[in-house]
mmCIF file with all atom_site columns, C-alpha atoms in Angstrom:
data_model
loop_
_atom_site.group_PDB
_atom_site.id
_atom_site.type_symbol
_atom_site.label_atom_id
_atom_site.label_alt_id
_atom_site.label_comp_id
_atom_site.label_asym_id
_atom_site.label_entity_id
_atom_site.label_seq_id
_atom_site.pdbx_PDB_ins_code
_atom_site.Cartn_x
_atom_site.Cartn_y
_atom_site.Cartn_z
_atom_site.occupancy
_atom_site.B_iso_or_equiv
_atom_site.pdbx_formal_charge
_atom_site.auth_seq_id
_atom_site.auth_comp_id
_atom_site.auth_asym_id
_atom_site.auth_atom_id
_atom_site.pdbx_PDB_model_num
ATOM 1   C CA . MET N 1 1   ? -94.412 -4.104 4.845  1.00 55.00 ? 1   MET N CA 1
ATOM 2   C CA . LYS N 1 2   ? -92.134 -1.204 4.455  1.00 64.00 ? 2   LYS N CA 1
ATOM 3   C CA . THR N 1 3   ? -91.947 1.587  6.948  1.00 70.00 ? 3   THR N CA 1
ATOM 4   C CA . GLU N 1 4   ? -91.281 4.897  5.449  1.00 74.00 ? 4   GLU N CA 1
ATOM 5   C CA . VAL N 1 5   ? -89.407 7.532  7.374  1.00 72.00 ? 5   VAL N CA 1
ATOM 6   C CA . THR N 1 6   ? -91.141 10.739 6.641  1.00 86.00 ? 6   THR N CA 1
ATOM 7   C CA . LEU N 1 7   ? -89.948 14.177 7.535  1.00 86.00 ? 7   LEU N CA 1
ATOM 8   C CA . ASP N 1 8   ? -92.666 14.596 10.167 1.00 86.00 ? 8   ASP N CA 1
ATOM 9   C CA . ARG N 1 9   ? -91.782 11.316 11.836 1.00 88.00 ? 9   ARG N CA 1
ATOM 10  C CA . LEU N 1 10  ? -88.080 12.166 11.788 1.00 89.00 ? 10  LEU N CA 1
ATOM 11  C CA . LEU N 1 11  ? -88.767 15.570 13.355 1.00 93.00 ? 11  LEU N CA 1
ATOM 12  C CA . TRP N 1 12  ? -90.799 13.923 16.143 1.00 93.00 ? 12  TRP N CA 1
ATOM 13  C CA . LEU N 1 13  ? -88.002 11.462 16.828 1.00 92.00 ? 13  LEU N CA 1
ATOM 14  C CA . VAL N 1 14  ? -85.373 14.211 16.940 1.00 95.00 ? 14  VAL N CA 1
ATOM 15  C CA . ALA N 1 15  ? -87.619 16.331 19.183 1.00 96.00 ? 15  ALA N CA 1
ATOM 16  C CA . ALA N 1 16  ? -88.165 13.379 21.544 1.00 96.00 ? 16  ALA N CA 1
ATOM 17  C CA . LEU N 1 17  ? -84.436 12.710 21.632 1.00 97.00 ? 17  LEU N CA 1
ATOM 18  C CA . ALA N 1 18  ? -83.676 16.393 22.326 1.00 97.00 ? 18  ALA N CA 1
ATOM 19  C CA . LEU N 1 19  ? -86.307 16.515 25.078 1.00 97.00 ? 19  LEU N CA 1
ATOM 20  C CA . SER N 1 20  ? -84.875 13.363 26.668 1.00 98.00 ? 20  SER N CA 1
ATOM 21  C CA . LEU N 1 21  ? -81.380 14.814 26.561 1.00 98.00 ? 21  LEU N CA 1
ATOM 22  C CA . PHE N 1 22  ? -82.605 18.103 28.054 1.00 98.00 ? 22  PHE N CA 1
ATOM 23  C CA . ILE N 1 23  ? -84.362 16.267 30.907 1.00 98.00 ? 23  ILE N CA 1
ATOM 24  C CA . LEU N 1 24  ? -81.245 14.152 31.543 1.00 98.00 ? 24  LEU N CA 1
ATOM 25  C CA . VAL N 1 25  ? -78.998 17.220 31.699 1.00 98.00 ? 25  VAL N CA 1
ATOM 26  C CA . GLY N 1 26  ? -81.457 19.003 33.987 1.00 97.00 ? 26  GLY N CA 1
ATOM 27  C CA . PHE N 1 27  ? -81.618 16.023 36.339 1.00 98.00 ? 27  PHE N CA 1
ATOM 28  C CA . GLN N 1 28  ? -77.832 15.726 36.430 1.00 98.00 ? 28  GLN N CA 1
ATOM 29  C CA . MET N 1 29  ? -77.495 19.448 37.156 1.00 98.00 ? 29  MET N CA 1
ATOM 30  C CA . GLN N 1 30  ? -79.980 19.152 40.008 1.00 98.00 ? 30  GLN N CA 1
ATOM 31  C CA . GLN N 1 31  ? -78.017 16.213 41.472 1.00 98.00 ? 31  GLN N CA 1
ATOM 32  C CA . ILE N 1 32  ? -74.751 18.143 41.163 1.00 98.00 ? 32  ILE N CA 1
ATOM 33  C CA . LEU N 1 33  ? -76.213 21.128 43.014 1.00 98.00 ? 33  LEU N CA 1
ATOM 34  C CA . ILE N 1 34  ? -77.629 18.903 45.772 1.00 98.00 ? 34  ILE N CA 1
ATOM 35  C CA . ASP N 1 35  ? -74.287 17.115 46.173 1.00 98.00 ? 35  ASP N CA 1
ATOM 36  C CA . ARG N 1 36  ? -72.432 20.434 46.207 1.00 97.00 ? 36  ARG N CA 1
ATOM 37  C CA . ALA N 1 37  ? -74.670 21.766 48.979 1.00 97.00 ? 37  ALA N CA 1
ATOM 38  C CA . ALA N 1 38  ? -74.169 18.573 51.008 1.00 97.00 ? 38  ALA N CA 1
ATOM 39  C CA . LEU N 1 39  ? -70.386 18.742 50.588 1.00 97.00 ? 39  LEU N CA 1
ATOM 40  C CA . LYS N 1 40  ? -70.342 22.397 51.636 1.00 96.00 ? 40  LYS N CA 1
ATOM 41  C CA . LYS N 1 41  ? -72.356 21.556 54.745 1.00 95.00 ? 41  LYS N CA 1
ATOM 42  C CA . VAL N 1 42  ? -69.917 18.781 55.688 1.00 94.00 ? 42  VAL N CA 1
ATOM 43  C CA . TYR N 1 43  ? -66.912 21.028 54.971 1.00 94.00 ? 43  TYR N CA 1
ATOM 44  C CA . ASP N 1 44  ? -68.323 23.827 57.128 1.00 92.00 ? 44  ASP N CA 1
ATOM 45  C CA . GLY N 1 45  ? -69.017 21.326 59.900 1.00 91.00 ? 45  GLY N CA 1
ATOM 46  C CA . GLN N 1 46  ? -65.400 20.180 59.853 1.00 94.00 ? 46  GLN N CA 1
ATOM 47  C CA . GLN N 1 47  ? -63.960 23.683 60.085 1.00 92.00 ? 47  GLN N CA 1
ATOM 48  C CA . VAL N 1 48  ? -64.645 23.860 63.829 1.00 91.00 ? 48  VAL N CA 1
ATOM 49  C CA . SER N 1 49  ? -62.823 20.573 64.372 1.00 93.00 ? 49  SER N CA 1
ATOM 50  C CA . VAL N 1 50  ? -59.891 21.686 62.233 1.00 93.00 ? 50  VAL N CA 1
ATOM 51  C CA . GLU N 1 51  ? -59.582 24.949 64.175 1.00 93.00 ? 51  GLU N CA 1
ATOM 52  C CA . ARG N 1 52  ? -59.741 23.100 67.489 1.00 94.00 ? 52  ARG N CA 1
ATOM 53  C CA . GLY N 1 53  ? -57.143 20.629 66.257 1.00 94.00 ? 53  GLY N CA 1
ATOM 54  C CA . ALA N 1 54  ? -54.809 23.451 65.271 1.00 93.00 ? 54  ALA N CA 1
ATOM 55  C CA . LYS N 1 55  ? -55.266 25.046 68.689 1.00 94.00 ? 55  LYS N CA 1
ATOM 56  C CA . VAL N 1 56  ? -54.499 21.761 70.466 1.00 95.00 ? 56  VAL N CA 1
ATOM 57  C CA . GLN N 1 57  ? -51.461 21.243 68.198 1.00 91.00 ? 57  GLN N CA 1
ATOM 58  C CA . GLY N 1 58  ? -50.161 24.688 69.160 1.00 91.00 ? 58  GLY N CA 1
ATOM 59  C CA . GLN N 1 59  ? -50.712 23.984 72.837 1.00 92.00 ? 59  GLN N CA 1
ATOM 60  C CA . LEU N 1 60  ? -48.954 20.623 72.536 1.00 91.00 ? 60  LEU N CA 1
ATOM 61  C CA . ASP N 1 61  ? -46.013 22.230 70.750 1.00 91.00 ? 61  ASP N CA 1
ATOM 62  C CA . ALA N 1 62  ? -45.774 24.900 73.466 1.00 91.00 ? 62  ALA N CA 1
ATOM 63  C CA . LEU N 1 63  ? -45.876 22.204 76.155 1.00 92.00 ? 63  LEU N CA 1
ATOM 64  C CA . ALA N 1 64  ? -43.142 20.215 74.413 1.00 91.00 ? 64  ALA N CA 1
ATOM 65  C CA . VAL N 1 65  ? -40.931 23.289 74.050 1.00 92.00 ? 65  VAL N CA 1
ATOM 66  C CA . GLY N 1 66  ? -41.490 24.169 77.704 1.00 92.00 ? 66  GLY N CA 1
ATOM 67  C CA . THR N 1 67  ? -40.488 20.645 78.669 1.00 92.00 ? 67  THR N CA 1
ATOM 68  C CA . LEU N 1 68  ? -37.387 20.945 76.483 1.00 92.00 ? 68  LEU N CA 1
ATOM 69  C CA . HIS N 1 69  ? -36.421 24.221 78.169 1.00 92.00 ? 69  HIS N CA 1
ATOM 70  C CA . LEU N 1 70  ? -36.869 22.618 81.590 1.00 93.00 ? 70  LEU N CA 1
ATOM 71  C CA . ALA N 1 71  ? -34.698 19.693 80.490 1.00 92.00 ? 71  ALA N CA 1
ATOM 72  C CA . GLU N 1 72  ? -32.012 22.080 79.247 1.00 91.00 ? 72  GLU N CA 1
ATOM 73  C CA . ALA N 1 73  ? -32.174 23.857 82.620 1.00 93.00 ? 73  ALA N CA 1
ATOM 74  C CA . GLY N 1 74  ? -31.431 20.565 84.387 1.00 91.00 ? 74  GLY N CA 1
ATOM 75  C CA . ASN N 1 75  ? -34.849 19.268 85.471 1.00 91.00 ? 75  ASN N CA 1
ATOM 76  C CA . LYS N 1 76  ? -34.438 15.475 85.695 1.00 93.00 ? 76  LYS N CA 1
ATOM 77  C CA . HIS N 1 77  ? -38.097 14.673 85.085 1.00 93.00 ? 77  HIS N CA 1
ATOM 78  C CA . ALA N 1 78  ? -38.176 16.864 81.986 1.00 92.00 ? 78  ALA N CA 1
ATOM 79  C CA . GLN N 1 79  ? -34.947 15.240 80.784 1.00 92.00 ? 79  GLN N CA 1
ATOM 80  C CA . GLY N 1 80  ? -36.591 11.844 81.181 1.00 94.00 ? 80  GLY N CA 1
ATOM 81  C CA . ILE N 1 81  ? -39.606 12.964 79.165 1.00 93.00 ? 81  ILE N CA 1
ATOM 82  C CA . VAL N 1 82  ? -37.418 14.399 76.392 1.00 92.00 ? 82  VAL N CA 1
ATOM 83  C CA . THR N 1 83  ? -35.366 11.195 76.330 1.00 93.00 ? 83  THR N CA 1
ATOM 84  C CA . GLU N 1 84  ? -38.499 9.050  76.018 1.00 92.00 ? 84  GLU N CA 1
ATOM 85  C CA . LEU N 1 85  ? -39.830 11.282 73.255 1.00 90.00 ? 85  LEU N CA 1
ATOM 86  C CA . LYS N 1 86  ? -36.539 10.905 71.350 1.00 91.00 ? 86  LYS N CA 1
ATOM 87  C CA . LYS N 1 87  ? -36.717 7.117  71.766 1.00 93.00 ? 87  LYS N CA 1
ATOM 88  C CA . ALA N 1 88  ? -40.201 7.235  70.273 1.00 92.00 ? 88  ALA N CA 1
ATOM 89  C CA . GLY N 1 89  ? -38.841 9.207  67.312 1.00 91.00 ? 89  GLY N CA 1
ATOM 90  C CA . ILE N 1 90  ? -40.440 12.498 68.321 1.00 87.00 ? 90  ILE N CA 1
ATOM 91  C CA . THR N 1 91  ? -38.266 15.571 67.989 1.00 85.00 ? 91  THR N CA 1
ATOM 92  C CA . ILE N 1 92  ? -39.090 18.903 69.582 1.00 87.00 ? 92  ILE N CA 1
ATOM 93  C CA . ASN N 1 93  ? -38.613 21.954 67.405 1.00 84.00 ? 93  ASN N CA 1
ATOM 94  C CA . PRO N 1 94  ? -38.289 25.039 69.653 1.00 82.00 ? 94  PRO N CA 1
ATOM 95  C CA . GLU N 1 95  ? -38.938 27.394 66.721 1.00 81.00 ? 95  GLU N CA 1
ATOM 96  C CA . LYS N 1 96  ? -42.289 25.803 65.876 1.00 70.00 ? 96  LYS N CA 1
ATOM 97  C CA . ALA N 1 97  ? -44.099 26.543 69.118 1.00 60.00 ? 97  ALA N CA 1
ATOM 98  C CA . LYS N 1 98  ? -43.753 30.313 69.288 1.00 61.00 ? 98  LYS N CA 1
ATOM 99  C CA . PRO N 1 99  ? -47.257 31.509 70.236 1.00 56.00 ? 99  PRO N CA 1
ATOM 100 C CA . ALA N 1 100 ? -49.068 34.073 68.189 1.00 51.00 ? 100 ALA N CA 1
ATOM 101 C CA . GLU N 1 101 ? -49.739 37.487 69.727 1.00 44.00 ? 101 GLU N CA 1
ATOM 102 C CA . GLY N 1 102 ? -53.281 36.529 70.779 1.00 49.00 ? 102 GLY N CA 1
ATOM 103 C CA . GLU N 1 103 ? -52.159 33.256 72.338 1.00 50.00 ? 103 GLU N CA 1
ATOM 104 C CA . ALA N 1 104 ? -49.323 34.999 74.222 1.00 49.00 ? 104 ALA N CA 1
ATOM 105 C CA . ALA N 1 105 ? -51.777 37.483 75.681 1.00 46.00 ? 105 ALA N CA 1
ATOM 106 C CA . GLU N 1 106 ? -54.076 34.644 76.791 1.00 51.00 ? 106 GLU N CA 1
ATOM 107 C CA . GLY N 1 107 ? -51.151 32.864 78.433 1.00 50.00 ? 107 GLY N CA 1
ATOM 108 C CA . GLU N 1 108 ? -50.133 36.015 80.289 1.00 49.00 ? 108 GLU N CA 1
ATOM 109 C CA . LYS N 1 109 ? -53.701 36.519 81.542 1.00 49.00 ? 109 LYS N CA 1
ATOM 110 C CA . ALA N 1 110 ? -53.820 32.914 82.792 1.00 49.00 ? 110 ALA N CA 1
ATOM 111 C CA . GLU N 1 111 ? -50.519 33.387 84.632 1.00 48.00 ? 111 GLU N CA 1
ATOM 112 C CA . GLU N 1 112 ? -51.768 36.614 86.237 1.00 50.00 ? 112 GLU N CA 1
ATOM 113 C CA . LYS N 1 113 ? -54.838 34.808 87.612 1.00 47.00 ? 113 LYS N CA 1
ATOM 114 C CA . LYS N 1 114 ? -52.637 32.286 89.418 1.00 42.00 ? 114 LYS N CA 1
#
C-alpha cells in the first residue's frame, strides 16, 4: 500500500500548517499584550511608593545634615549621634541634602506655624 502525495493533499497540509502557525502567533501576541498590561499596572502602582521613598530619603538627608550642623556648633547630643553614625559606617554629605525650592517653601511654612 503506497500513499501518494498529491498536489491537493500537499496544499491542504501546508494550509493546515500555516493556519496552526498563524493561531500560535496570535495566541502569543495576545499573551504578550496581557503581560504588558499587567506589568504596566504594577509599575504604575509602584510609582507612588518610589516617590514617597524619595521624599523620605530627602527628609532623612536633611535631618542628618541638621544633626551634623548641630554637632559642628558644639551640641554634645548631636556629636554623639554623628559619632555613632560614623561607627556604623554612615557618612553625612552636607551637599546632598539641599532641599529643592518647593521643599524649602514647605519647611518655611511649617516653621512659621510654630
